Coordinates of C-alpha atoms in Angstrom, one line a residue:
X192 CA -25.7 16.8 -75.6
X193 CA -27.4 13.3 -75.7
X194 CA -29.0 12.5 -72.0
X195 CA -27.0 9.3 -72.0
X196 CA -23.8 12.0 -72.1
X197 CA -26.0 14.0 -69.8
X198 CA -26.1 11.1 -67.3
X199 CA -22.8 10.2 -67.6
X200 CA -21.5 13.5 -66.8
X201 CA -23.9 14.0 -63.6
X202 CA -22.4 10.6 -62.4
X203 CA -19.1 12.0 -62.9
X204 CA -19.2 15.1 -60.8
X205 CA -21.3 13.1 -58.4
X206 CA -18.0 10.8 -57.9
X207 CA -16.3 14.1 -57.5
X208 CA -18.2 15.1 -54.9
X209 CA -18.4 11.9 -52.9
X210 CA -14.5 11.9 -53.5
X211 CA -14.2 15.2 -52.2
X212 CA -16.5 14.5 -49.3
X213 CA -14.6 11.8 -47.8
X214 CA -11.3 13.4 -48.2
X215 CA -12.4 16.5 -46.2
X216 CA -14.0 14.1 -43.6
X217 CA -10.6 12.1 -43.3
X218 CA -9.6 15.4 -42.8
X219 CA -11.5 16.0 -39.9
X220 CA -11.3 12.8 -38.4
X221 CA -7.4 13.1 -38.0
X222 CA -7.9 17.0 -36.6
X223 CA -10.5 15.6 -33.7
X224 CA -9.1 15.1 -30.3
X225 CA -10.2 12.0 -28.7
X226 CA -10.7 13.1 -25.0
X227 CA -9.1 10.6 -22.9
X228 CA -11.8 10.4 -19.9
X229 CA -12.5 13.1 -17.7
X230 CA -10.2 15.2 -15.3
X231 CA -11.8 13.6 -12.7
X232 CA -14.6 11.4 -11.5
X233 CA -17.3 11.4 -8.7
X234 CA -18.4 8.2 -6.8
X235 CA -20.3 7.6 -3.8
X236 CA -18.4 5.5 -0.8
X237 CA -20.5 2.8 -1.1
X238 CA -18.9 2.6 -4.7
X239 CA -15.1 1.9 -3.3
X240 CA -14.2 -1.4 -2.7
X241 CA -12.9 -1.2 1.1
X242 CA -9.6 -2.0 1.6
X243 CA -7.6 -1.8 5.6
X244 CA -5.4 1.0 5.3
X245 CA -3.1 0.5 8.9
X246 CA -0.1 1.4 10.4
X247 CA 0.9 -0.8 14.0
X248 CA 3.3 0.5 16.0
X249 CA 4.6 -1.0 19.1
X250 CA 7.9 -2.0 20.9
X251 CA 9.9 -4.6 19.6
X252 CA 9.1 -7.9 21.1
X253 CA 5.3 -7.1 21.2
X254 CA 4.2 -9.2 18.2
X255 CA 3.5 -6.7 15.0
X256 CA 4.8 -8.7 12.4
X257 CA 2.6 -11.6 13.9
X258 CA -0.5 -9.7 14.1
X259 CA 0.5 -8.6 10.5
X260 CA 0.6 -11.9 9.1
X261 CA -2.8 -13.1 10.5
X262 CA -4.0 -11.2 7.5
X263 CA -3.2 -14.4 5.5
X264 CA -6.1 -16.4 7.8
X265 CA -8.4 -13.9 7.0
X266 CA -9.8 -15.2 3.1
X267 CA -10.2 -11.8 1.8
X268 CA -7.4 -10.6 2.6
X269 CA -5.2 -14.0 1.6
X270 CA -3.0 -14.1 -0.3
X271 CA -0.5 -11.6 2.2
X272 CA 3.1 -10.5 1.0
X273 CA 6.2 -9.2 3.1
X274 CA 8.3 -6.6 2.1
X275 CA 10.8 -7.3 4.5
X276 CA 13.1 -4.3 5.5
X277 CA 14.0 -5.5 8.9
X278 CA 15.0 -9.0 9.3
X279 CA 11.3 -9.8 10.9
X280 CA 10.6 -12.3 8.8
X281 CA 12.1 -15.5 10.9
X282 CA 8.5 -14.6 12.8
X283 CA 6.7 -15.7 9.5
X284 CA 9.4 -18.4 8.5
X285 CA 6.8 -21.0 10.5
X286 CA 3.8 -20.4 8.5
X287 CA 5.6 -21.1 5.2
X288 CA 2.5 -19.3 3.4
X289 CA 4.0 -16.1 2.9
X290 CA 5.9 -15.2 0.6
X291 CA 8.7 -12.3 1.6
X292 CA 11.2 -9.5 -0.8
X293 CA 14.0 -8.6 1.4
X294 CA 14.7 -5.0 0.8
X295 CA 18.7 -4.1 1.5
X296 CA 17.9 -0.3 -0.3
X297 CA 15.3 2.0 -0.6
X298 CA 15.8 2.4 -4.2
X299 CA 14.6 -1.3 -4.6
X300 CA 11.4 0.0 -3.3
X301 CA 10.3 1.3 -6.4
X302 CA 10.5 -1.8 -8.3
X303 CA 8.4 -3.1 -5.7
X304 CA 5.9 -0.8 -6.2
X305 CA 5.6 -1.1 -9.6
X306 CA 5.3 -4.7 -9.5
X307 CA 2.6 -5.0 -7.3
X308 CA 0.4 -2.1 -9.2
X309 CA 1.4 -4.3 -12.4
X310 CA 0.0 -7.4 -10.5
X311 CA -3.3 -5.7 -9.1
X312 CA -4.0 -4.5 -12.7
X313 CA -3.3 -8.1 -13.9
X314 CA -5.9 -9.5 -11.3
X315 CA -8.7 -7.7 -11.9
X316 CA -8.5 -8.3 -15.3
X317 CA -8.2 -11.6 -14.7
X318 CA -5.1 -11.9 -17.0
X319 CA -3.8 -15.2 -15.8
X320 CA -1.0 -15.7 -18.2
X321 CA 0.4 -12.4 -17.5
X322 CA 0.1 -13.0 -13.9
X323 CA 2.0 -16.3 -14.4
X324 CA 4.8 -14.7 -16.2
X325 CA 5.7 -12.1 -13.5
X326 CA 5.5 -14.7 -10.6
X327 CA 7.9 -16.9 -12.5
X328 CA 10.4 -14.1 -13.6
X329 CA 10.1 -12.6 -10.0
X330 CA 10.9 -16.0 -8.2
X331 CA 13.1 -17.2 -11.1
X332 CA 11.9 -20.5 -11.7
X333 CA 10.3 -21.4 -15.3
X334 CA 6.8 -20.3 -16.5
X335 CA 5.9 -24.1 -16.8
X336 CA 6.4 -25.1 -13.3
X337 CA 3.6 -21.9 -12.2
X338 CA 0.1 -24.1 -13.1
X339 CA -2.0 -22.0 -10.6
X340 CA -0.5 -17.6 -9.7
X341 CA -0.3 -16.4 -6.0
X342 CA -3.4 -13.5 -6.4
X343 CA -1.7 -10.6 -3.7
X344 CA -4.6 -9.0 -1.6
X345 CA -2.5 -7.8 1.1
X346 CA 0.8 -6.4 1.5
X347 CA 2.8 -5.5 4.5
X348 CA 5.7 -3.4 5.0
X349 CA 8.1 -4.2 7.8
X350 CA 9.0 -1.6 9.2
X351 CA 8.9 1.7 7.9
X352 CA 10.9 2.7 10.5
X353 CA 13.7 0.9 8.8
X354 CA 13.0 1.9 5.4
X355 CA 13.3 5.6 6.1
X356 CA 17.0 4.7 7.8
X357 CA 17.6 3.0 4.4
X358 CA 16.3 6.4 2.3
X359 CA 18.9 8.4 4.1
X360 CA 21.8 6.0 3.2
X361 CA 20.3 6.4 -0.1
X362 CA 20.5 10.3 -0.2
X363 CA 24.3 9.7 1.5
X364 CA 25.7 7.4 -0.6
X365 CA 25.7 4.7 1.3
X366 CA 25.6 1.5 0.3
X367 CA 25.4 -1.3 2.6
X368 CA 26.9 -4.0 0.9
X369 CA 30.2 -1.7 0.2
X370 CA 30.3 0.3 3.5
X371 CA 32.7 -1.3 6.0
X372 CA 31.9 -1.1 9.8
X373 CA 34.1 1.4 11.0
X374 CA 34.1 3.7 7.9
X375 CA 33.6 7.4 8.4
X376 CA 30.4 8.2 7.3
X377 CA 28.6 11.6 6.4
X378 CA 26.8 13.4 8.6
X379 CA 22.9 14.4 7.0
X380 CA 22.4 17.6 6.5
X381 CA 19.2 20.3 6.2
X382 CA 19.1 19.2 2.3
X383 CA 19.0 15.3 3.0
X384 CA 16.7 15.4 6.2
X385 CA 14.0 17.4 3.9
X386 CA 14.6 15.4 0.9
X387 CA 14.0 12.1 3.1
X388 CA 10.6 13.4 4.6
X389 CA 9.5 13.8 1.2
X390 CA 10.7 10.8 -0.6
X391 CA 9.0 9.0 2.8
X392 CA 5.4 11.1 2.2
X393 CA 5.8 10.1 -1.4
X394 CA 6.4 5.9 -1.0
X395 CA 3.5 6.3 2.0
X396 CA 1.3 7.3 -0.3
X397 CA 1.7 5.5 -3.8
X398 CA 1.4 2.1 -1.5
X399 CA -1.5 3.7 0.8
X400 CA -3.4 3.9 -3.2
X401 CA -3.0 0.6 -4.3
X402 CA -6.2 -1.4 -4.4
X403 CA -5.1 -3.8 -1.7
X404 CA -4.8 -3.9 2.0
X405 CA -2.1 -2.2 2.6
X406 CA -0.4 -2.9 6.2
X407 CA 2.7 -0.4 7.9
X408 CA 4.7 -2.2 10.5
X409 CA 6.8 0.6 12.7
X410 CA 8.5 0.4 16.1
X411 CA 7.9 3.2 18.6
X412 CA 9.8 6.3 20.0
X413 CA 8.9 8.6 23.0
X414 CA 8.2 12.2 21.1
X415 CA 6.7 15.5 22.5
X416 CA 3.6 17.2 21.4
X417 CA 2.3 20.4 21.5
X418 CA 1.8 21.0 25.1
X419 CA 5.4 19.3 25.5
X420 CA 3.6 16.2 26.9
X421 CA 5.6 12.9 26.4
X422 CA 3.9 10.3 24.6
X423 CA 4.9 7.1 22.2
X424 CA 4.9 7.4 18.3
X425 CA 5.5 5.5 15.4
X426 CA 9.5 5.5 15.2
X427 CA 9.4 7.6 12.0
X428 CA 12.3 10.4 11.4
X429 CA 10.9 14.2 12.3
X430 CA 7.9 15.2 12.2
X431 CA 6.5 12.3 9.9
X432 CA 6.1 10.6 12.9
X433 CA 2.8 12.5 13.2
X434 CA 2.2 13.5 9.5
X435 CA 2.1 10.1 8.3
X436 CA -0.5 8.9 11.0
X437 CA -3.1 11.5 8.9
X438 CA -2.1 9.5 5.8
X439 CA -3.1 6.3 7.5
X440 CA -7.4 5.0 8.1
X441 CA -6.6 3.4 11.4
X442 CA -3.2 3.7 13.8
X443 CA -2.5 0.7 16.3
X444 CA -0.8 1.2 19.3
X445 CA 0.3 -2.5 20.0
X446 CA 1.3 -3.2 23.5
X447 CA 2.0 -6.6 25.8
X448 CA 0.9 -6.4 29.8
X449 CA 0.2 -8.8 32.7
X450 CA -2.9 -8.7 34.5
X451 CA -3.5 -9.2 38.2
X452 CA -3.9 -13.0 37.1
X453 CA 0.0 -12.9 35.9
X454 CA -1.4 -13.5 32.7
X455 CA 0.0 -12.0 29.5
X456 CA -2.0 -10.5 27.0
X457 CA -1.7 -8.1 23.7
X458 CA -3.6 -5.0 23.0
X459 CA -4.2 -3.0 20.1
X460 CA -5.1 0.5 21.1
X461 CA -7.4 1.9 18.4
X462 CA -8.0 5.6 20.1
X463 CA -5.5 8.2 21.3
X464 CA -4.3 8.4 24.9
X465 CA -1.9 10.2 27.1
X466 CA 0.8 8.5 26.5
X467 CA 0.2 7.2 23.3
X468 CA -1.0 8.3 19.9
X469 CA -3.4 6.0 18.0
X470 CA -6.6 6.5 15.7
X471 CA -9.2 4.5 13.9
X472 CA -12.3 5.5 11.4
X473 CA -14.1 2.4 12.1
X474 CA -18.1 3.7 11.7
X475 CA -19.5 1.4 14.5
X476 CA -16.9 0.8 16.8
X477 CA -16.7 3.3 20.0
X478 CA -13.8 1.1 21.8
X479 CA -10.4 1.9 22.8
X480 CA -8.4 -1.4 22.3
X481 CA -8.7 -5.1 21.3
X482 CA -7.5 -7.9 23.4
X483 CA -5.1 -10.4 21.7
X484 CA -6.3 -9.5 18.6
X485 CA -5.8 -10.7 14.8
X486 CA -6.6 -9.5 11.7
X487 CA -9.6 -10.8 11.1
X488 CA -11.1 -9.0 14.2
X489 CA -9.6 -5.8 11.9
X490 CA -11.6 -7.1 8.6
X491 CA -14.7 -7.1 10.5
X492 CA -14.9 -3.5 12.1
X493 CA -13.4 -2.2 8.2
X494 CA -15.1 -3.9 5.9
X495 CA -18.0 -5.7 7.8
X496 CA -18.8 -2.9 9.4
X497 CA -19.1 -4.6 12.9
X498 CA -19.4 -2.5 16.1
X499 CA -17.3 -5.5 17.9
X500 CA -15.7 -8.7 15.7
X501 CA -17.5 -11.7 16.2
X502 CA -14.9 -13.7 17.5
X503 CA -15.0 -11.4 20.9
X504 CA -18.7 -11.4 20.8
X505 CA -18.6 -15.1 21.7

């Protein structure tokens, strides 16, 4: 064999080889699992973006939804959004800066949810055109006339109390624009009063983990504890009444007095009393209430980390 056919054969099973080679690396390629991320990760706090995590409870007539909406003065926390379950939101109808979803069912709730994790995502990517799009399909007016999106920071929810009522017309069948006053409704039974707690623990939570500020609105209800002591709670069905308060950073107990001046003023009672339950996990602030406060006093103990807000310090 001439080396020129020595050559040429070499070069051929070279080819062969190389051939060969990348097939079986294909091969491998496609039988390689990609790991997704791991199971779980570990931060430090200082690494979490701090965001108010409340529930305010109170009488009606005291002011929540007012307090509530004084998240929009505070620019952090601006731009605010109602999810209106009560019919509270004639109390915000003056501002004309917040925007409001009347809920008539809990299953609508969902949809709600899912929108504003869509719109969260959508902001801090800074995907504006996807942010226009849902604004103008969710208000129904035409992309064109949105030059400049609403960017959510806060939502409230007013009042849980009211959406847990609407969960158990849910679970009963109920529906409010069908059901005539008068009608002969069903009674709840074991099945529906556990299925309600959970479907309320569930909603509590997805909303608590949204990366927003994330404001409960609740009326109040006199309870028992364990030494059969009466005391005011948030007006939540069962036992959620206290389970929910663990889910919660801070717990408000909103109240309106007169002082010996006649004077009327509102308090936010930020630690638990006897008649009352309330919490906070504020690091600097040793307290028990705030005087006629607003959310801005809030942002400052949270997020600042403030031992008193700087409005009262003046």
């Amino acid at each position: 064999m001439s080396e020129e056919k020595d050559v040429e054969v070499v070069n051929s099973n070279i080819d062969e080889e190389v051939e060969q080679s990348q097939e079986n690396e294909e091969k491998e390629v496609k039988n390689v699992v990609i790991p997704k991320g791991p199971a779980f990760q570990i931060r430090f706090p200082t690494e979490e973006i701090k965001y108010i995590k409340m529930l305010l409870y109170g009488e009606y007539g005291t002011g929540k939804t007012y307090l509530a909406g004084t998240a929009q003065d505070v620019k952090e926390m601006r731009n605010v959004i109602n999810i209106d379950a009560e019919g509270g939101n004639k109390v915000l109808a003056y501002r004309g800066d917040i925007p409001s979803i009347k809920v008539k069912k809990y299953s609508e709730l969902n949809a709600i949810f899912e929108y504003l994790k869509a719109h969260c995502m959508f902001r801090d990517t800074k995907n504006k055109n996807r942010l226009i799009a849902s604004e103008a399909y969710f208000r129904g007016v035409p992309i064109e006339s949105i030059k400049k999106p609403i960017i959510y920071n806060t939502v409230m929810i007013d009042s849980i109390s009211e959406v847990t009522r609407y969960c158990m017309y849910d679970l009963l069948g109920i529906d409010m624009d069908t059901v005539k006053i008068g009608e002969l409704l069903p009674s709840p039974e074991f099945k529906e009063w556990n299925s309600m707690m959970e479907q309320i623990r569930l909603l509590i939570r997805k909303f608590r983990e949204l990366p927003m500020h994330v404001i409960f609105v609740a009326s109040r209800q006199w309870d028992k504890d364990e030494q059969n002591r009466q005391l005011f709670t948030p007006n939540i069905q069962g036992k959620l009444a206290n389970e929910v308060q663990g889910f919660m950073d801070h717990v408000g107990y909103y109240t309106m007095e007169k002082n010996e001046a006649n004077e009327v003023h509102r308090y936010l009672i930020l630690q638990p009393g006897k008649t009352y339950q309330a919490k906070n996990r504020f690091v600097n602030y040793t307290g028990i209430y705030l005087t006629d406060p607003i959310m801005q006093d809030i942002y400052e103990l949270e997020v600042l980390n403030k031992s008193v807000p700087s409005r009262l310090e003046q």
